[in-house]
PDB file of C-alpha atoms in Angstrom:
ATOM      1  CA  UNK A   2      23.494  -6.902  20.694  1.00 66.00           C
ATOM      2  CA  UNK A   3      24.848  -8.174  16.925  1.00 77.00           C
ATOM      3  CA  UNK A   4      22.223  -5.932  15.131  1.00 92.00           C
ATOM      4  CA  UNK A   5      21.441  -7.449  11.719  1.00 95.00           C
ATOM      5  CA  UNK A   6      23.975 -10.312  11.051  1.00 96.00           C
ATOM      6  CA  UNK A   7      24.286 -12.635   7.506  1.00 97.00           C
ATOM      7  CA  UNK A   8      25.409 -15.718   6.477  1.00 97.00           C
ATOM      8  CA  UNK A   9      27.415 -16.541   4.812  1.00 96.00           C
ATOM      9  CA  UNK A  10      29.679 -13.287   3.355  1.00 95.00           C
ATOM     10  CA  UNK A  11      30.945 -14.795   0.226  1.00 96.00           C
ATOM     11  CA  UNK A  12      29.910 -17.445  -1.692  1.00 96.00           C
ATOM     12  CA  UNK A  13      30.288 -18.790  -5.438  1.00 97.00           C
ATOM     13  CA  UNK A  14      27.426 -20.785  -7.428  1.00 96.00           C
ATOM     14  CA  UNK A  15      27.997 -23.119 -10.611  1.00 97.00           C
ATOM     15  CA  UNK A  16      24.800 -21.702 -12.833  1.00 97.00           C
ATOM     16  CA  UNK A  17      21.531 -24.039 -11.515  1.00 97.00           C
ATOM     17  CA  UNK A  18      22.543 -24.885  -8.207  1.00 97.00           C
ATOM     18  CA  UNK A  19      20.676 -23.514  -5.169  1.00 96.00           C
ATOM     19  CA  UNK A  20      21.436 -22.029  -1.516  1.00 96.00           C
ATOM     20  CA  UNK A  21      19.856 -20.309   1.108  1.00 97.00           C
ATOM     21  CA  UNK A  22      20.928 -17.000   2.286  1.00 97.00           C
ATOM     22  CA  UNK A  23      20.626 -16.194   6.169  1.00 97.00           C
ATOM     23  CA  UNK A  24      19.449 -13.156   7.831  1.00 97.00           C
ATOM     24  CA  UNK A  25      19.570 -13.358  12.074  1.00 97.00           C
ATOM     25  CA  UNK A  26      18.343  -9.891  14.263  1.00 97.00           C
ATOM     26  CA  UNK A  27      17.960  -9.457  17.982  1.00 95.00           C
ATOM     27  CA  UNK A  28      16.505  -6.347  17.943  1.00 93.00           C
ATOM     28  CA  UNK A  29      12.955  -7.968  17.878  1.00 93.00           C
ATOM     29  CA  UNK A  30      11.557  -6.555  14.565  1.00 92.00           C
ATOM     30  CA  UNK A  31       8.983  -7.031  13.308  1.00 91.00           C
ATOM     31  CA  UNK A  32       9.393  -6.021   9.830  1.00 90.00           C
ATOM     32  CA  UNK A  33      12.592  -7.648   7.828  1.00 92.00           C
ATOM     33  CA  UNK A  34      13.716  -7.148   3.946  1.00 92.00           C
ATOM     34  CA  UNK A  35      16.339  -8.359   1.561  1.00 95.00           C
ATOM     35  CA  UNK A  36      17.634  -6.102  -1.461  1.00 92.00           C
ATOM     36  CA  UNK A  37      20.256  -6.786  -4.252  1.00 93.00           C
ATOM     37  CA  UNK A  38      22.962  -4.315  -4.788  1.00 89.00           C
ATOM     38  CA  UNK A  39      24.211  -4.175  -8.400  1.00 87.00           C
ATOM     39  CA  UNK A  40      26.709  -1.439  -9.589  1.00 79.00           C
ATOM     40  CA  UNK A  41      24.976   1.872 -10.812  1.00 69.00           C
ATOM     41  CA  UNK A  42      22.190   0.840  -9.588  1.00 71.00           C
ATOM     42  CA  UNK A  43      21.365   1.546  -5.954  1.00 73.00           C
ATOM     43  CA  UNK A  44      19.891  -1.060  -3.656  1.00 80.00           C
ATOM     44  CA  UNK A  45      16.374  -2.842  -4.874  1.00 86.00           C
ATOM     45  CA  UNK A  46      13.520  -4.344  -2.810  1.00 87.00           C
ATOM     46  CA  UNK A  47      13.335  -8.364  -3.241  1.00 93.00           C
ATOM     47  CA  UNK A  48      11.226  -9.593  -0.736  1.00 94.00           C
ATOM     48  CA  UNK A  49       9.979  -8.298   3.046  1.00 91.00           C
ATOM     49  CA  UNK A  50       8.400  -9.338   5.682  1.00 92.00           C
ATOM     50  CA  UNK A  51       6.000  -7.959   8.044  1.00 89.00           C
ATOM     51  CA  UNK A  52       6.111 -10.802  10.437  1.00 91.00           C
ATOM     52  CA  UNK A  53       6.625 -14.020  11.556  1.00 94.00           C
ATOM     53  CA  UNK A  54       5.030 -16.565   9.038  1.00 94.00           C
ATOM     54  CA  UNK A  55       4.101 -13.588   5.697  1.00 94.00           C
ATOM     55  CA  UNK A  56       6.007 -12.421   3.532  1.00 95.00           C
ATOM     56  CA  UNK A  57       5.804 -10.429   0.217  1.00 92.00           C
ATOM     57  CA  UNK A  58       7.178  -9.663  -3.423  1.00 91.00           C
ATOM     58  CA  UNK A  59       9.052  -6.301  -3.603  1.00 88.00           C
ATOM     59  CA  UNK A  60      10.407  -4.899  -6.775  1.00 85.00           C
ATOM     60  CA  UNK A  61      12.771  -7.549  -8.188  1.00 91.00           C
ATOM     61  CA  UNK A  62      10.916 -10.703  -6.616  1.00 95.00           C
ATOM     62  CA  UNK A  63      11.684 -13.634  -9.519  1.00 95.00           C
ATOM     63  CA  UNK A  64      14.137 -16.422  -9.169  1.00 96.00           C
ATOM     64  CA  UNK A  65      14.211 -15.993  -5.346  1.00 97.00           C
ATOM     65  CA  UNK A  66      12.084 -17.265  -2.582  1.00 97.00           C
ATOM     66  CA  UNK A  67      11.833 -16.041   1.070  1.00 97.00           C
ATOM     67  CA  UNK A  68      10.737 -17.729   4.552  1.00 97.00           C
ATOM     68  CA  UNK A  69       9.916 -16.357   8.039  1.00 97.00           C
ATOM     69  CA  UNK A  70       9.376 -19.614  10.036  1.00 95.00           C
ATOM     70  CA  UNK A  71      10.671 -17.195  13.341  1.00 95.00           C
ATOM     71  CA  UNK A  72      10.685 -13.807  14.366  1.00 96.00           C
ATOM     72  CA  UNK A  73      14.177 -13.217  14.168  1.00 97.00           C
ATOM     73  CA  UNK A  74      15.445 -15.101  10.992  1.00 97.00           C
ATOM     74  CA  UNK A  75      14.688 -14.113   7.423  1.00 98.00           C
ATOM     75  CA  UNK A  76      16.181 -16.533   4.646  1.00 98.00           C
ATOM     76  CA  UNK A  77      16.629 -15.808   0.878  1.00 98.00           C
ATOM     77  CA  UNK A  78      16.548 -19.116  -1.294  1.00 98.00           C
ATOM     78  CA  UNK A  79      17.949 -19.563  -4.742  1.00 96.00           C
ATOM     79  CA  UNK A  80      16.771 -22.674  -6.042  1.00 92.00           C
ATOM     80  CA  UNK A  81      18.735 -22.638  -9.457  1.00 96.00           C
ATOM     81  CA  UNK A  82      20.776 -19.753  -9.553  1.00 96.00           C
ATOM     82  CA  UNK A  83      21.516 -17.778 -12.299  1.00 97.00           C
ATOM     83  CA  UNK A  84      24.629 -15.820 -13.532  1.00 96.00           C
ATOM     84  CA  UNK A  85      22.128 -13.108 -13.777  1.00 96.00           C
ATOM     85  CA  UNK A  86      21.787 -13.520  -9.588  1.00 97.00           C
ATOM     86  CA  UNK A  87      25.605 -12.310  -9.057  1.00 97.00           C
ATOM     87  CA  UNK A  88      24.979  -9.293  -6.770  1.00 96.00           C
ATOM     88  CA  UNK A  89      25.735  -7.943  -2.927  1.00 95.00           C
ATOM     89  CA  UNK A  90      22.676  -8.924  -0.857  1.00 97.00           C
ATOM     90  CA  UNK A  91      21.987  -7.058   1.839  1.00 95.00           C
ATOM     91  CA  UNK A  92      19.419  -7.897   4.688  1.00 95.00           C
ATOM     92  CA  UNK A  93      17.735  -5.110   6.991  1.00 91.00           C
ATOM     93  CA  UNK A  94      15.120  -4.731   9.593  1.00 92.00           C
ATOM     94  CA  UNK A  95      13.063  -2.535  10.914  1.00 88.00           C
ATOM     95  CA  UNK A  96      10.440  -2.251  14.032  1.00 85.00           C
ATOM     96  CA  UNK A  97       7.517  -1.146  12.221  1.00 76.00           C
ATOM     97  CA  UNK A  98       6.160  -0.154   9.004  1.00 66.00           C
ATOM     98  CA  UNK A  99       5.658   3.641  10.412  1.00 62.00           C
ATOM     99  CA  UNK A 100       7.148   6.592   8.331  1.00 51.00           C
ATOM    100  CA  UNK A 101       9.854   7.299  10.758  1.00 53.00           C
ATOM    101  CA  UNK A 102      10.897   4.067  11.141  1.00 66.00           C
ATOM    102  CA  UNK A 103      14.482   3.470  10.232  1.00 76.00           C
ATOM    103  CA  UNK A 104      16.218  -0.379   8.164  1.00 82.00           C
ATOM    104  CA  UNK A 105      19.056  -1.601  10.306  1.00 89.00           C
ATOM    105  CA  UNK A 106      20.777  -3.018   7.439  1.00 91.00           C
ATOM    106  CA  UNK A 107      23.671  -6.272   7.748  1.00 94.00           C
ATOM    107  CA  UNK A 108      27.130  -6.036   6.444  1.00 93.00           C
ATOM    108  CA  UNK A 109      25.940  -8.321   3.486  1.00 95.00           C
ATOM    109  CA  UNK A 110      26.529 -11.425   1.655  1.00 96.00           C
ATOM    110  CA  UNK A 111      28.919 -11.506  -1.868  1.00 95.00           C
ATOM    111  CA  UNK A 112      27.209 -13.810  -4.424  1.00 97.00           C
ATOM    112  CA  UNK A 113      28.926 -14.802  -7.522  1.00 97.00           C
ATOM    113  CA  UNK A 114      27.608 -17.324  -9.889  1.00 97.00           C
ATOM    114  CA  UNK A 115      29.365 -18.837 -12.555  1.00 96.00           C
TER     115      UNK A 115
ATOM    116  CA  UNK B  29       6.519   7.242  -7.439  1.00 51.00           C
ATOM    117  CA  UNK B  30       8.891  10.359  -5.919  1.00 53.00           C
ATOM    118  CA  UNK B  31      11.979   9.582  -7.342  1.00 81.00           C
ATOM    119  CA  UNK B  32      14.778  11.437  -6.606  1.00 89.00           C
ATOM    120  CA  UNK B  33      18.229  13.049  -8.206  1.00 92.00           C
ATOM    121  CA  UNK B  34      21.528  13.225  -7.072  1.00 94.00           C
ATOM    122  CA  UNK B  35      24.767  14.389  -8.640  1.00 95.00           C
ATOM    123  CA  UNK B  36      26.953  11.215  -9.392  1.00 93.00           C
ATOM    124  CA  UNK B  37      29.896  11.970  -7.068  1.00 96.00           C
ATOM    125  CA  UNK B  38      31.332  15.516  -4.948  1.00 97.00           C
ATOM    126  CA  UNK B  39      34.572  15.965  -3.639  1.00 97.00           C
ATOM    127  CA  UNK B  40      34.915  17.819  -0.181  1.00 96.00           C
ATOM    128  CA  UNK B  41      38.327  19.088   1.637  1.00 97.00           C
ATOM    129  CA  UNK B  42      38.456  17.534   4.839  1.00 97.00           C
ATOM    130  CA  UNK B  43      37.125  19.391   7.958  1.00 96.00           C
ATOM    131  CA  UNK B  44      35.047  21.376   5.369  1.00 97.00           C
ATOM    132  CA  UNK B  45      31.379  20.595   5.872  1.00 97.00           C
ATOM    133  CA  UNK B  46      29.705  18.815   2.857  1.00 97.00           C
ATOM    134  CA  UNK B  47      26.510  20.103   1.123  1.00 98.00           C
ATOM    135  CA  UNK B  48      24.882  17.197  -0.410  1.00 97.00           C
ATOM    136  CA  UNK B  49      21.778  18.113  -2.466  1.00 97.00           C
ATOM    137  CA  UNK B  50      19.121  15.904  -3.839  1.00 96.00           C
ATOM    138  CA  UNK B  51      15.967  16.626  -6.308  1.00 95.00           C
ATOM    139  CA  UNK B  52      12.672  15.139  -5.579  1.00 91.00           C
ATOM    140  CA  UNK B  53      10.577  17.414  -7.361  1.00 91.00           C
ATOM    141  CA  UNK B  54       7.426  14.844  -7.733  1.00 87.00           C
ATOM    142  CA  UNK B  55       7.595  14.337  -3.398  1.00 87.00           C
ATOM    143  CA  UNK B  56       3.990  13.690  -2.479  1.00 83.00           C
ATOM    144  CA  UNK B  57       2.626  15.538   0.635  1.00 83.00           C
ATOM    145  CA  UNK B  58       3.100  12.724   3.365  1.00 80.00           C
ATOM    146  CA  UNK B  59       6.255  11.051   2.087  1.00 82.00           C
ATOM    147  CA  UNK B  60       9.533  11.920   3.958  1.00 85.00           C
ATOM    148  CA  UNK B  61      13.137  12.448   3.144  1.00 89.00           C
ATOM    149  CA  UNK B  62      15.515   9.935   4.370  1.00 88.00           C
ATOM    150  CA  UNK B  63      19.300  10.041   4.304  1.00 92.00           C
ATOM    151  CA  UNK B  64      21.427   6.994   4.264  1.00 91.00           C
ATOM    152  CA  UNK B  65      25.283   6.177   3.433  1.00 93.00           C
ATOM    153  CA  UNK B  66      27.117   3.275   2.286  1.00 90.00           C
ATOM    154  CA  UNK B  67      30.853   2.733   3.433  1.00 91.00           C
ATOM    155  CA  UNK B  68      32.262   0.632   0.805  1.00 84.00           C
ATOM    156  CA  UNK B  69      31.961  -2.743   1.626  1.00 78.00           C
ATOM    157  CA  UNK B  70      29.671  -2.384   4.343  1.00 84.00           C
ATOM    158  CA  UNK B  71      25.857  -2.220   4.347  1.00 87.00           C
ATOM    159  CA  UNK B  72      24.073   1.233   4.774  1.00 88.00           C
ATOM    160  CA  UNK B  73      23.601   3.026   7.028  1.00 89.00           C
ATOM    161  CA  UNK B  74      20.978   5.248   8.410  1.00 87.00           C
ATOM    162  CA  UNK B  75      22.076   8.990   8.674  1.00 92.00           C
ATOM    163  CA  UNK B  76      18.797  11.636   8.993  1.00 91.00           C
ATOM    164  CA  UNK B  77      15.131  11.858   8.144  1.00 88.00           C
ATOM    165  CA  UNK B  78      12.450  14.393   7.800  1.00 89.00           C
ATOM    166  CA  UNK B  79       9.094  15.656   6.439  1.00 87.00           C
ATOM    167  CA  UNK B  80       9.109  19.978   6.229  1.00 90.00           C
ATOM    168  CA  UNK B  81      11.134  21.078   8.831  1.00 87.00           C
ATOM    169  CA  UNK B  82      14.727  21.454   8.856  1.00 94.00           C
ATOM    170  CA  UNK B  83      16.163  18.561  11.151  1.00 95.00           C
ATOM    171  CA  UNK B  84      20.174  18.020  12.875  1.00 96.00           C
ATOM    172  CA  UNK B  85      21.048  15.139  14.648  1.00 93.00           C
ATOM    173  CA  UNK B  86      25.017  13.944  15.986  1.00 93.00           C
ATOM    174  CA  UNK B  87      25.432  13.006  12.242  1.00 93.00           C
ATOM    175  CA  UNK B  88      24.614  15.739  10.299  1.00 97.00           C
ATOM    176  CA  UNK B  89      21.710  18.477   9.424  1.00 97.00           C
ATOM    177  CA  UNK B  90      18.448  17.827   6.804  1.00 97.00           C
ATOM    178  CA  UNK B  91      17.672  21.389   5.110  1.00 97.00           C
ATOM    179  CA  UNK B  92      14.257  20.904   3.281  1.00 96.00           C
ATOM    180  CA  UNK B  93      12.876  23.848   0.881  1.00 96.00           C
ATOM    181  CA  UNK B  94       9.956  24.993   1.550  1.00 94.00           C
ATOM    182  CA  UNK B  95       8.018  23.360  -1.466  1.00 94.00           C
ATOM    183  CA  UNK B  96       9.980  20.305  -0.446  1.00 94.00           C
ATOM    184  CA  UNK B  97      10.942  19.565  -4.060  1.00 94.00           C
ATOM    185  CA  UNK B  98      14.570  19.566  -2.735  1.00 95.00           C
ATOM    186  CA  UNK B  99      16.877  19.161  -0.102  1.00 96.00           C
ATOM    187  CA  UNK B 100      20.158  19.283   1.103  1.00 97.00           C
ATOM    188  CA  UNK B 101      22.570  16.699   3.255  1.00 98.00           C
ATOM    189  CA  UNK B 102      24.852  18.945   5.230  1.00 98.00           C
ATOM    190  CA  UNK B 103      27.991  16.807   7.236  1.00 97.00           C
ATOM    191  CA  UNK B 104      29.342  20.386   8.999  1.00 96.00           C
ATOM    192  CA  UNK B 105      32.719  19.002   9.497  1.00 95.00           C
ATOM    193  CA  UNK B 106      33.333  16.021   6.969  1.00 96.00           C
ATOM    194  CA  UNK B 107      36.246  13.566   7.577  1.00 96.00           C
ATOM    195  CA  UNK B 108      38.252  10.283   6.116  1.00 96.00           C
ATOM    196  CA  UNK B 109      35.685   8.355   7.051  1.00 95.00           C
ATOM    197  CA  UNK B 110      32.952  10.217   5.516  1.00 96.00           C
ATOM    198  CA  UNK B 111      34.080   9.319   2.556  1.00 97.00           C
ATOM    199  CA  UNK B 112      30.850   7.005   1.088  1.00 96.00           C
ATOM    200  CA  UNK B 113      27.800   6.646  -1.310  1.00 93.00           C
ATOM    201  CA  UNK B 114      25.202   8.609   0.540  1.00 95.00           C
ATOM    202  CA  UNK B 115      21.630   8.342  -1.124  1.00 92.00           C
ATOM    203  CA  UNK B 116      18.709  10.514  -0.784  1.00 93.00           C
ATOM    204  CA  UNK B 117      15.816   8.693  -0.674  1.00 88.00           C
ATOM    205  CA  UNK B 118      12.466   9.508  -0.851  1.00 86.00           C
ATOM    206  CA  UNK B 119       9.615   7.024   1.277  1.00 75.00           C
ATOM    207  CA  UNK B 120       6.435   6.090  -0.943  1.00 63.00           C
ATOM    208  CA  UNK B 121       4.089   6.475   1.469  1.00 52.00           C
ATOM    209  CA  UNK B 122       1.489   3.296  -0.165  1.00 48.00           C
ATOM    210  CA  UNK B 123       3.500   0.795  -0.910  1.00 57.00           C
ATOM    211  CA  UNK B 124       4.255  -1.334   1.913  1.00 52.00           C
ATOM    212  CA  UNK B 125       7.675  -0.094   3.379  1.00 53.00           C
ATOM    213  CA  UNK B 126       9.454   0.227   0.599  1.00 61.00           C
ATOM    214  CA  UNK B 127      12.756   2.123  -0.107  1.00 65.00           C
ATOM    215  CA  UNK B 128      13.871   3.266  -3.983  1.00 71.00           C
ATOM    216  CA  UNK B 129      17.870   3.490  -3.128  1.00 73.00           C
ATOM    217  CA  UNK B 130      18.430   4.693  -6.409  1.00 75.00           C
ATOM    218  CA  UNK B 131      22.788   5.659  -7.154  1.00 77.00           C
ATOM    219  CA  UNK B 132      23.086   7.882  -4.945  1.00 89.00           C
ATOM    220  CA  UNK B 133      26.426  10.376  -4.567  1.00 95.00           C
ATOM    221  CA  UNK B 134      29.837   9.239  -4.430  1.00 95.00           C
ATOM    222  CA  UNK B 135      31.412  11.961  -1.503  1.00 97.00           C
ATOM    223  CA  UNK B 136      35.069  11.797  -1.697  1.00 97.00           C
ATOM    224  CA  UNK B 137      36.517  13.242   1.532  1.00 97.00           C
ATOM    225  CA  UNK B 138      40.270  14.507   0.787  1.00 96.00           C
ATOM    226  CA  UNK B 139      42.773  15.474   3.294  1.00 95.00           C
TER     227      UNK B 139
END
């Protein structure tokens, strides 16, 4: 049992090119998310899921785009990246949207874009 | 929104237990408390939850006042590797399952 896993860790950008970041769990969840990490400023909301095939806008939603095509995998597109995208991305996932619920969150991924 | 407050960073001797507070005066009446910590480098993890009552688990213990504006983080016996960013975090009950991480406290563990 892997938990929440991410691909890659580390990656660098030239400013306008695009990638896909990966997010794999196999603890059947239904619900997934991804959040930026800046310094100072705490974790924020990007996009989530709720299931296989939706997904939604969370707090800081523009210049990235999500897919759930399967249960288990989660992916965060750049499509032309933006110096302004350099963060720690971190992917989590949770069973259900209930109050007690806890995010099983991945190690994440290292984004830097020149 | 019930945002929340935490000092910027604590120091604890280790073995010492480690009182972590957090303010979340504007908590709405079904919205819980949730604890998590960040290891440097690593992604964060979840340590406690509750909604009134004082909770413990194998990590640590949740003290909740009674008019829930605040609580408290208590590790009874911190160590090395307690050392983290542990945020205090408060669940908006409407919006769709969404956490506010906000800076959280920098707990230095010291031998």
């Amino acid at each position: 049992n892997a938990g929440v896993t991410q691909t890659p860790k580390f990656r660098v950008l030239k400013t306008g090119q695009s990638m896909t970041l990966l997010c794999a769990q196999d603890m059947n969840h239904e619900y997934m998310y991804w959040y930026r990490q800046d310094p100072g400023m705490g974790l924020r909301l990007i996009h989530y899921s709720v299931g296989e095939g939706t997904t939604a806008k969370g707090e800081v939603p523009d210049g990235y785009n999500v897919s759930r095509l399967k249960k288990q995998n989660f992916l965060l597109g750049l499509e032309s990246a933006a110096p302004s995208q350099t963060s720690v991305y971190f992917c989590a996932s949770s069973y259900s949207w209930q109050l007690q619920e806890t995010q099983y969150f991945g190690p994440g991924t290292r984004l830097l874009v020149l | 929104d019930a945002k929340t407050t935490q000092p910027t960073s604590m120091d604890c001797a280790e073995g010492r237990a480690a009182n972590l507070p957090c303010n979340h005066s504007t908590i709405s009446g079904n919205e819980y408390v949730y604890w998590y910590r960040q290891i440097h480098s690593q992604g964060p993890q979840y340590i406690i939850h509750g909604l009134k009552n004082n909770e413990t688990n194998e990590m640590a213990s949740l003290i909740i006042t009674e008019d829930r504006k605040s609580s408290t983080l208590i590790l009874p016996h911190a160590t090395l590797r307690d050392t983290a960013v542990y945020y205090c975090i408060v669940r908006v009950a409407n919006d769709f399952n969404k956490f506010y991480f906000g800076s959280g406290t920098k707990l230095n563990v010291k031998p």
